[in-house]
Structure formats: C-alpha cells, structure tokens
Coordinates of C-alpha atoms and ligand atoms in Angstrom, one line a residue:
X1 CA 0.0 0.0 0.0
X2 CA 1.5 3.4 -1.0
X3 CA 1.6 5.9 1.8
X4 CA -1.0 8.1 0.3
X5 CA -3.6 5.4 -0.1
X6 CA -4.4 5.5 3.6
X7 CA -7.7 7.4 3.8
X8 CA -7.5 10.5 6.1
X9 CA -10.1 9.0 8.3
X10 CA -7.8 6.1 9.3
X11 CA -4.8 8.4 10.0
X12 CA -3.6 9.4 13.4
X13 CA -4.5 13.1 13.7
X14 CA -2.0 15.4 15.4
X15 CA -2.9 19.0 16.0
X16 CA -0.2 21.6 16.8
X17 CA -1.4 24.5 19.0
X18 CA 0.2 27.4 20.8
X19 CA 0.9 31.1 21.0
X20 CA 2.1 33.1 17.9
X21 CA 5.7 32.6 17.1
X22 CA 6.3 29.8 19.6
X23 CA 7.6 27.7 16.7
X24 CA 4.6 25.5 15.8
X25 CA 5.3 25.5 12.0
X26 CA 9.0 25.0 12.7
X27 CA 8.2 22.0 14.8
X28 CA 6.1 20.4 12.1
X29 CA 9.0 20.8 9.7
X30 CA 11.4 19.3 12.2
X31 CA 9.0 16.3 12.9
X32 CA 8.4 15.6 9.2
X33 CA 11.9 16.5 8.0
X34 CA 10.4 18.6 5.2
X35 CA 9.6 22.2 4.7
X36 CA 5.8 21.7 4.8
X37 CA 4.8 24.7 6.9
X38 CA 5.7 28.3 6.4
X39 CA 8.1 29.6 9.0
X40 CA 8.9 33.2 9.7
X41 CA 9.6 35.6 12.5
X42 CA 6.6 37.7 11.5
X43 CA 4.0 37.0 14.2
X44 CA 0.9 35.4 12.9
X45 CA 2.5 33.8 9.8
X46 CA 0.0 30.8 9.8
X47 CA -3.4 32.3 9.3
X48 CA -5.6 29.2 8.8
X49 CA -5.4 25.6 9.9
X50 CA -3.3 23.6 7.4
X51 CA -3.4 19.8 7.3
X52 CA -0.9 17.5 5.7
X53 CA -1.2 13.8 5.3
X54 CA 2.1 11.9 5.6
X55 CA 4.0 8.9 6.8
X56 CA 5.9 9.8 10.0
X57 CA 8.2 7.1 11.2
X58 CA 7.9 5.3 13.6
X59 CA 4.3 6.5 14.0
X60 CA 2.8 5.5 10.6
X61 CA 0.3 7.4 8.6
X62 CA -0.6 10.7 10.2
X63 CA -2.6 13.8 9.4
X64 CA -0.8 16.7 11.0
X65 CA -2.5 20.1 11.4
X66 CA -0.7 23.4 11.9
X67 CA -2.9 26.0 13.5
X68 CA -2.6 29.8 13.6
X69 CA -1.0 31.0 16.8
X70 CA -3.2 32.5 19.4
X71 CA -2.3 36.0 20.2
X72 CA -1.5 36.7 23.8
X73 CA -2.5 40.3 23.9
X74 CA -6.0 40.7 22.6
X75 CA -8.9 38.9 24.0
X76 CA -9.3 35.4 22.7
X77 CA -11.9 36.0 20.0
X78 CA -15.0 33.8 20.0
X79 CA -14.3 32.8 16.4
X80 CA -10.7 31.8 17.2
X81 CA -11.8 29.6 20.1
X82 CA -14.5 28.0 17.9
X83 CA -11.9 27.3 15.2
X84 CA -9.5 25.8 17.6
X85 CA -12.3 23.6 19.1
X86 CA -13.2 22.5 15.6
X87 CA -9.7 21.2 14.9
X88 CA -9.5 19.8 18.4
X89 CA -12.7 17.8 17.9
X90 CA -11.1 15.7 15.2
X91 CA -7.6 15.6 16.9
X92 CA -6.3 12.4 18.4
X93 CA -3.4 14.0 20.1
X94 CA -2.7 17.7 20.6
X95 CA 0.7 19.2 21.0
X96 CA 1.0 22.5 22.8
X97 CA 4.1 24.4 21.7
X98 CA 5.5 26.9 24.2
X99 CA 8.4 29.2 23.7
X100 CA 10.8 28.0 26.4
X101 CA 12.2 31.5 26.8
X102 CA 8.9 32.9 27.8
X103 CA 7.6 30.0 29.8
X104 CA 4.0 29.0 30.0
X105 CA 1.7 32.0 29.7
X106 CA -1.9 32.7 30.5
X107 CA -2.9 32.0 26.9
X108 CA -1.2 28.6 27.0
X109 CA -3.3 27.8 30.1
X110 CA -6.4 28.8 28.3
X111 CA -5.4 26.5 25.4
X112 CA -4.9 23.7 27.9
X113 CA -8.4 24.3 29.3
X114 CA -9.7 23.9 25.7
X115 CA -7.9 20.6 25.4
X116 CA -9.5 19.5 28.7
X117 CA -12.9 20.7 27.6
X118 CA -12.6 18.6 24.5
X119 CA -11.1 15.7 26.5
X120 CA -8.2 15.7 24.0
X121 CA -4.9 14.2 25.3
X122 CA -1.9 16.4 24.8
X123 CA 1.8 16.7 25.0
X124 CA 3.5 20.0 26.1
X125 CA 6.6 20.9 24.2
X126 CA 8.9 23.6 25.3
X127 CA 10.6 24.8 22.1
X128 CA 13.7 27.0 21.4
X129 CA 15.8 25.4 24.1
X130 CA 18.9 26.5 22.1
X131 CA 18.2 30.1 23.0
X132 CA 19.8 31.2 26.2
X133 CA 19.4 34.9 26.0
X134 CA 21.4 36.9 28.5
X135 CA 18.3 38.7 29.7
X136 CA 16.1 35.6 29.7
X137 CA 14.5 35.2 33.1
X138 CA 14.9 31.4 32.6
X139 CA 18.5 31.6 31.5
X140 CA 19.9 29.6 34.4
X141 CA 17.4 26.8 34.0
X142 CA 17.7 26.8 30.3
X143 CA 21.4 26.5 30.4
X144 CA 21.1 23.3 32.3
X145 CA 18.3 22.1 30.2
X146 CA 18.9 19.1 28.1
X147 CA 16.7 18.4 25.1
X148 CA 14.3 15.5 25.8
X149 CA 11.9 14.9 28.6
X150 CA 12.5 16.5 32.0
X151 CA 10.8 18.1 34.9
X152 CA 11.7 21.8 34.6
X153 CA 8.1 22.9 34.5
X154 CA 8.3 24.9 37.7
X155 CA 11.5 26.7 36.7
X156 CA 10.0 27.4 33.3
X157 CA 7.1 29.1 34.8
X158 CA 4.6 26.2 34.4
X159 CA 2.0 25.9 37.0
X160 CA 1.5 22.3 38.2
X161 CA -2.3 22.5 38.1
X162 CA -2.2 23.7 34.5
X163 CA -0.1 20.8 33.3
X164 CA -1.9 18.2 35.3
X165 CA -3.5 16.3 32.4
X166 CA -0.5 16.5 30.0
X167 CA 0.7 13.1 28.9
X168 CA 4.3 14.2 29.0
X169 CA 6.4 17.4 28.9
X170 CA 9.3 17.6 26.5
X171 CA 12.0 20.0 25.6
X172 CA 13.1 20.6 22.0
X173 CA 14.8 22.9 19.6
X174 CA 12.9 22.8 16.3
X175 CA 15.8 24.8 14.8
X176 CA 18.6 22.4 15.7
X177 CA 16.5 19.2 15.8
X178 CA 17.3 18.5 19.5
X179 CA 14.7 16.4 21.2
X180 CA 12.8 15.7 18.1
X181 CA 13.4 11.9 18.2
X182 CA 12.2 11.8 21.8
X183 CA 9.1 13.7 20.8
X184 CA 8.4 11.3 18.0
X185 CA 8.8 8.4 20.4
X186 CA 6.4 10.1 22.8
X187 CA 3.8 10.5 20.0
X188 CA 4.3 6.9 18.9
X189 CA 4.0 5.5 22.4
X190 CA 0.7 7.3 22.9
X191 CA -1.9 4.7 23.4
X192 CA -4.3 4.9 20.4
X193 CA -6.6 2.1 21.5
X194 CA -9.2 3.4 23.9
X195 CA -11.0 0.9 26.0
X196 CA -14.3 0.0 24.5
X197 CA -17.4 1.4 26.2
X198 CA -19.0 -2.0 26.7
X199 CA -18.2 -5.6 25.8
X200 CA -20.2 -6.9 22.8
X201 CA -22.3 -9.4 24.7
X202 CA -20.3 -10.7 27.6
X203 CA -22.0 -8.7 30.2
X204 CA -25.4 -10.3 29.6
X205 CA -24.5 -13.8 28.4
X206 CA -23.5 -16.5 30.8
X207 CA -21.4 -19.6 30.6
X208 CA -23.2 -22.5 28.8
X209 CA -25.8 -20.1 27.3
X210 CA -26.8 -20.9 23.7
X211 CA -26.6 -17.9 21.4
X212 CA -27.9 -17.9 17.8
X213 CA -26.1 -15.7 15.3
X214 CA -28.0 -15.1 12.1
X215 CA -25.7 -14.3 9.2
X216 CA -27.3 -13.9 5.7
X217 CA -25.1 -15.0 2.9
X218 CA -26.1 -12.7 0.0
X219 CA -24.5 -10.2 -2.4
X220 CA -23.8 -7.8 0.5
X221 CA -21.7 -10.5 2.3
X222 CA -18.0 -10.5 1.5
X223 CA -16.7 -13.6 -0.2
X224 CA -15.2 -16.3 1.9
X225 CA -15.3 -14.7 5.3
X226 CA -17.4 -13.2 8.0
X227 CA -17.3 -9.4 8.7
X228 CA -15.5 -8.1 11.7
X229 CA -18.6 -7.6 14.0
X230 CA -19.6 -11.2 13.4
X231 CA -16.1 -12.5 14.1
X232 CA -15.8 -10.4 17.3
X233 CA -19.1 -11.5 18.6
X234 CA -18.2 -15.2 18.1
X235 CA -14.9 -14.6 19.7
X236 CA -16.5 -13.1 22.8
X237 CA -19.1 -15.8 23.1
X238 CA -16.4 -18.5 23.0
X239 CA -14.4 -16.7 25.5
X240 CA -17.4 -16.5 27.8
X241 CA -17.9 -20.3 27.5
X242 CA -21.2 -19.8 25.7
X243 CA -22.3 -21.8 22.6
X244 CA -22.3 -19.8 19.5
X245 CA -24.6 -21.3 16.8
X246 CA -24.2 -19.5 13.5
X247 CA -26.9 -19.9 10.9
X248 CA -28.1 -18.5 7.6
X249 CA -31.4 -16.6 7.8
X250 CA -32.8 -19.2 5.3
X251 CA -32.1 -22.0 7.8
X252 CA -33.2 -20.2 11.1
X253 CA -36.6 -21.8 11.1
X254 CA -35.1 -25.3 10.8
X255 CA -32.7 -24.5 13.6
X256 CA -35.5 -23.2 15.9
X257 CA -37.4 -26.4 15.3
X258 CA -34.4 -28.5 16.2
X259 CA -34.0 -26.5 19.4
X260 CA -37.6 -27.1 20.3
X261 CA -37.3 -30.8 19.8
X262 CA -34.2 -31.0 21.9
X263 CA -35.6 -28.6 24.5
X264 CA -32.8 -26.1 24.1
X265 CA -33.8 -22.5 24.6
X266 CA -31.4 -20.0 23.2
X267 CA -30.8 -17.1 25.6
X268 CA -30.2 -14.7 22.8
X269 CA -30.6 -14.3 19.0
X270 CA -28.3 -11.8 17.2
X271 CA -29.1 -11.0 13.6
X272 CA -27.8 -9.0 10.8
X273 CA -30.0 -5.9 10.6
X274 CA -31.1 -6.6 7.0
X275 CA -32.8 -9.8 8.1
X276 CA -34.3 -8.2 11.2
X277 CA -38.0 -8.2 10.2
X278 CA -37.9 -11.8 8.9
X279 CA -35.9 -13.0 11.9
X280 CA -38.3 -11.3 14.3
X281 CA -41.2 -13.3 12.9
X282 CA -39.4 -16.6 13.5
X283 CA -38.0 -15.9 16.9
X284 CA -40.6 -16.3 19.7
X285 CA -41.6 -12.9 21.2
X286 CA -40.4 -13.8 24.7
X287 CA -36.9 -14.7 23.4
X288 CA -34.2 -12.0 23.5
X289 CA -33.5 -10.7 20.0
X290 CA -31.1 -7.9 18.9
X291 CA -28.8 -7.1 16.0
X292 CA -25.0 -6.9 15.5
X293 CA -25.4 -3.2 14.7
X294 CA -27.0 -2.4 18.1
X295 CA -24.4 -4.5 19.9
X296 CA -21.5 -2.8 18.0
X297 CA -22.9 0.7 18.6
X298 CA -23.0 0.0 22.3
X299 CA -19.5 -1.5 22.2
X300 CA -18.2 1.7 20.5
X301 CA -20.0 3.9 23.0
X302 CA -22.4 5.4 20.4
X303 CA -25.6 3.7 21.2
X304 CA -27.1 6.5 23.3
X305 CA -26.5 9.1 20.6
X306 CA -27.9 6.7 18.0
X307 CA -31.1 6.2 20.0
X308 CA -31.4 10.0 20.3
X309 CA -31.0 10.1 16.5
X310 CA -33.9 7.7 16.1
X311 CA -36.1 10.0 18.2
X312 CA -35.1 12.9 16.0
X313 CA -36.1 11.1 12.9
X314 CA -39.7 11.1 14.1
X315 CA -39.6 14.9 14.1
X316 CA -38.4 15.3 10.5
X317 CA -40.6 17.4 8.2
X318 CA -41.3 17.4 4.5
X319 CA -38.3 18.7 2.6
X320 CA -35.8 18.1 5.4
X321 CA -32.4 16.9 4.2
X322 CA -31.0 13.6 5.4
X323 CA -27.4 12.5 4.8
X324 CA -26.9 8.8 4.2
X325 CA -23.3 7.9 4.9
X326 CA -21.4 4.7 4.1
X327 CA -17.9 4.0 5.2
X328 CA -16.9 1.6 2.3
X329 CA -14.0 3.0 0.4
X330 CA -13.8 0.5 -2.6
X331 CA -16.7 -1.7 -3.4
X332 CA -20.1 -0.8 -1.9
X333 CA -20.8 -3.7 0.4
X334 CA -24.2 -2.6 1.5
X335 CA -25.9 -2.8 -1.9
X336 CA -29.1 -0.9 -2.2
X337 CA -29.6 -0.5 1.5
X338 CA -28.6 3.2 1.7
X339 CA -30.3 4.2 -1.5
X340 CA -33.5 2.2 -1.3
X341 CA -34.2 0.4 2.0
X342 CA -33.2 3.2 4.4
X343 CA -35.3 5.9 2.6
X344 CA -38.2 3.4 2.6
X345 CA -37.7 2.7 6.3
X346 CA -37.6 6.5 7.1
X347 CA -40.9 7.0 5.2
X348 CA -42.4 4.3 7.4
X349 CA -41.1 5.8 10.6
X350 CA -41.9 9.4 9.8
X351 CA -44.2 9.7 6.8
X352 CA -42.6 12.9 5.5
X353 CA -41.1 13.3 2.1
X354 CA -37.4 13.8 2.8
X355 CA -34.5 14.9 0.6
X356 CA -31.3 12.8 0.5
X357 CA -27.6 13.5 0.2
X358 CA -25.1 10.7 0.1
X359 CA -21.5 10.4 1.3
X360 CA -19.3 7.4 1.1
X361 CA -15.7 6.3 1.9
X362 CA -13.4 8.7 3.6
X363 CA -15.4 11.8 2.8
X364 CA -17.8 12.4 5.6
X365 CA -18.1 16.2 5.3
X366 CA -17.1 19.1 7.4
X367 CA -19.0 20.6 10.3
X368 CA -20.4 23.2 7.9
X369 CA -21.6 20.5 5.5
X370 CA -23.2 18.7 8.4
X371 CA -25.0 21.8 9.6
X372 CA -26.9 21.8 6.3
X373 CA -28.6 18.5 7.0
X374 CA -31.3 17.7 9.6
X375 CA -30.1 14.1 10.3
X376 CA -27.3 11.6 9.5
X377 CA -28.0 7.9 9.0
X378 CA -24.7 6.0 9.0
X379 CA -23.9 2.4 8.0
X380 CA -22.6 0.1 10.7
X381 CA -19.1 1.2 9.8
X382 CA -17.6 -2.3 9.6
X383 CA -15.0 -0.9 7.2
X384 CA -14.1 2.1 9.4
X385 CA -12.0 2.1 12.5
X386 CA -13.6 2.6 15.8
X387 CA -11.7 5.9 16.1
X388 CA -13.1 7.2 12.8
X389 CA -16.7 6.2 13.8
X390 CA -16.4 8.0 17.1
X391 CA -14.9 11.0 15.3
X392 CA -17.9 11.1 13.0
X393 CA -20.4 11.0 15.9
X394 CA -18.4 13.8 17.6
X395 CA -18.5 16.0 14.5
X396 CA -22.2 15.6 14.3
X397 CA -22.5 16.4 18.0
X398 CA -20.5 19.6 17.4
X399 CA -22.6 20.5 14.4
X400 CA -25.8 19.9 16.4
X401 CA -27.0 17.2 14.0
X402 CA -28.6 14.0 15.2
X403 CA -27.0 10.8 13.9
X404 CA -28.0 7.2 14.0
X405 CA -27.3 4.0 12.1
X406 CA -28.8 1.6 9.6
X407 CA -29.5 -1.2 12.0
X408 CA -31.5 1.1 14.4
X409 CA -33.5 2.6 11.5
X410 CA -34.5 -0.8 10.2
X411 CA -35.4 -2.0 13.7
X412 CA -37.5 1.1 14.3
X413 CA -39.3 0.7 10.9
X414 CA -40.0 -2.9 11.7
X415 CA -41.5 -2.0 15.1
X416 CA -38.9 -4.1 16.9
X417 CA -36.5 -1.5 18.2
X418 CA -37.8 -1.6 21.8
X419 CA -37.8 -5.4 21.9
X420 CA -34.2 -5.3 20.6
X421 CA -32.8 -3.0 23.2
X422 CA -34.8 -3.3 26.4
X423 CA -32.6 -6.0 27.9
X424 CA -29.3 -4.3 27.0
X425 CA -27.6 -2.1 29.6
X426 CA -26.2 1.1 28.1
X427 CA -25.9 4.8 28.8
Ligands
GTP501 N1 16.2 29.8 18.0 C1 15.2 29.1 17.7 N2 14.3 29.7 16.9 C2 13.2 29.0 16.5 C3 13.0 27.7 17.0 N3 11.8 27.3 16.4 C4 11.3 28.3 15.7 N4 12.1 29.4 15.8 C5 12.0 30.7 15.1 O1 10.8 31.3 15.7 C6 10.1 32.1 14.7 C7 8.7 31.6 14.6 O2 8.6 30.3 14.1 P1 7.3 29.7 13.4 O3 7.6 28.2 13.3 O4 6.9 30.4 12.2 O5 6.3 29.9 14.6 P2 4.7 29.7 14.6 O6 4.4 29.3 16.0 O7 4.3 28.8 13.5 O8 4.2 31.2 14.3 P3 2.8 31.7 13.8 O9 2.4 30.8 12.7 O10 3.1 33.1 13.5 O11 1.9 31.6 15.0 C8 10.9 31.9 13.4 O12 11.8 32.9 13.2 C9 11.7 30.6 13.6 O13 12.9 30.5 12.9 C10 14.0 27.1 17.8 O14 13.9 25.9 18.2 N5 15.0 27.8 18.1
MG502 MG1 3.0 29.1 12.0

C-alpha cells in the first residue's frame, strides 16, 4: 500500500497549537523532515489551519494540522476559540508548543483548558531550548536544560495544576532538531486504543448459554469470510464459555425447530439488521433478539447518541435533508440498503417526504456540511476504524445534527426496536 492510499479517516491526527511565534510551524517541519509549513519571525504567519497527510516514522500514517498562533495580547476572540475547538474535535493528540524562553503564559493555560474541555490528550513541548538569552528570566534553568523529557516545568514558569493532564512534557529545539526523536517516540507510544465502552455481549450472556447468530449470505456479504462484528461476537461468546450457533437466515426456522425438539432454549438471538424483520417473525416474542449493529454501537459507545438520532427522525418534516453515509472505500458492500431500504424505512417511521444527500468512503463532510442537514444515517461502519466512527459522531454532536445507524432505523421501521434493546444495559 502506498503511503497516500491510507484514507485520512484512518490516519492518526495530530494538532499543533500554541501562541504566535512559539515555533509550531518549525516543529512540524522538524517532525516531518520537510519544509511543509511556512516559518517566519513575523508574528501570525500561519493564518488558517493547514493539514498535511504523511508517513511519520515510527508512528505511521498521520494527518498533522498546523494552526494559527493564538495572540497573547488581545482577548481570545470567540471565532478563534471556535476554530481551535473544531480542529480539536477531530484531533487524536494535541501538541502545545510553548516558547521556552517565555515559559507557560496565561494564553497557554487557556489553550490547555480547551484541550481539557474537548477531552483531548496532549503533550506539552517547550521549544527554542537553544536560546539562552542573557536577559532571559529562565536563563539559568535553560542552560542546564537538556533536550528531551524533563521536569523543569516549575522553573520554566509552568504551574502544576495547568499541566496536570498532560501526557508528557518535552524540551526541544525545532531549529537544531534537538529532542525531536524523543518527541516522535512520545507520540508513537501514545496509546491509540481506547477501552471499548462495553463488551459486545459478555455482560449479559452467561457460561453455557446458547446464542444464535443469524448471518445472511447474500450479495452484500464479503466472499469467503465473516465481517468483523460477526467474528468479534463469536470470539467473545467462545471466551465467555457460551455456545455460538451461527446460521443463515434461510435456515433459522429449521434450527429453531431442532432446538424445540431437543428442548434447548437460546438465551439470545443476534441478527444482521437486513434480516431483522424476517428473523423477528421466526424468533418467539419472549426470546431476546437484537442485531449486530445495536451491539456494536454499544461496544463503541455510540448507542445512546444513535437512540437520540432515532427520536429525532420522528420529528423530521417534508423537505428536510437527510445525509446517508457509508464507510466503504472501494466496493459498496451494502448494496441498495442506503439508496432504497433506508429511505423506505424512514418513510415508514416518519411519513414525511425527505431529501437525501449521500456520502461514502473517507469523505464524511465538514462541520459546515453537516450543519446543512437535519439528520445523518450512517452504516454500521464495519470498514471504518472505531476511532473514525467516534470522530464522525463527535463531528455531528459539534454540528448539532442527530446521527443514527442503519440497524436502528431498520429495527424502528419494523417496530422491533424496543424489543431489541430493552434487555441491553447502556448509557
Ligand atoms: N532559536 C530558535 N528559533 C526558533 C525555533 N523554532 C522556531 N524558531 C523561530 O521562531 C520564529 C517563529 O517560528 P514559526 O515556526 O513560524 O512559529 P509559529 O508558531 O508557527 O508562528 P505563527 O504561525 O506566526 O503563529 C521563526 O523565526 C523561527 O525560525 C527554535 O527551536 N530555536
Ligand atoms: Mg506558523
């Protein structure tokens, strides 16, 4: 795979923030070993956020965003804060660049408070450690300062409370390249994998339970394998000591008859959303039934927002625009579901005549694009990373647009949403 074939959605996103002239653009150039960002001693050289996709060893594919410096004299304008927050909302790791000669100023502390507000992890980097000006108040400490990590925060004017949530504090010279390898290592060692919000099924399935998994084998199914949510569910069931019985929708009725004969009562049936209505008719109404998409949404921590999205669908009016989003980058795996079945399901839930816009692959749209629609219906995102899925939900939250997923819409249209969710703990 060539380095530019990684979609931006899958890249690790690093945002560089700080006061004007602290050396943000210089730091990007030092990290990438290229003259990507414009550097100058004119304050306010970078005027708009600029993103660049690249391969940064040993980190891998990253999207690095240079932001305009925040001025420390004037009041932090509302629009500036908003723009910083917009970049932060899609940033995996923020880097605060501080001019080591000046130390941490009030503006830096305000930037840190924005990181905290956005719950964005960050590294604090004191730059320009090569400068030991005669009149620098930090001259003595800077003299003894070695590039790399350290604990000179106090002497550099940092206040402990302000730096409390920082992952690490580093000292570099973007000009000389000192400490840059250490910074790269700190970025690389940053743990990308967040803990999942919930297990898939393990918290409400017990040892020796029989669980039926309904997996249609049709055009939408990839050749020769199961999709990730199916694999992960089976894995969790095996780990829990439960019996995972996997069956095609076409053979579910036969299986249920076998169970009845042998007096086995499955404790749960999990189906692919596309077969939801059909499966709901076969599975007795007192038997727990849900879908992979509901379980995966909970696992990723986006079930609550998705349920709110369903509520919002009921309030849509004639002419409202709905965005249908699919994550597939190459071949469309979901067939006509987005173009035919979802619009049909929405009509059933809501009755209004809605307008549709579509997005697919890595292009999900900006906050401004999202503000133009009344609701987003996303596919299960089996081709997207969990990080990207969460980012999309976060973008919608920021744009004030409700979002939900295919599985929930199909369940709601089939009148089986309540049944599919009432035994599942989530918040
Ligand atoms: N001595 C020294 N100078 C540096 C270092 N890093 C940056 N500079 C200088 O500081 C000035 C500002 O650097 P930039 O990288 O443009 O700073 P910036 O934070 O991107 O500035 P704005 O975009 O204006 O907010 C330039 O003159 C750089 O050459 C460093 O490590 N040591
Ligand atoms: Mg700059």
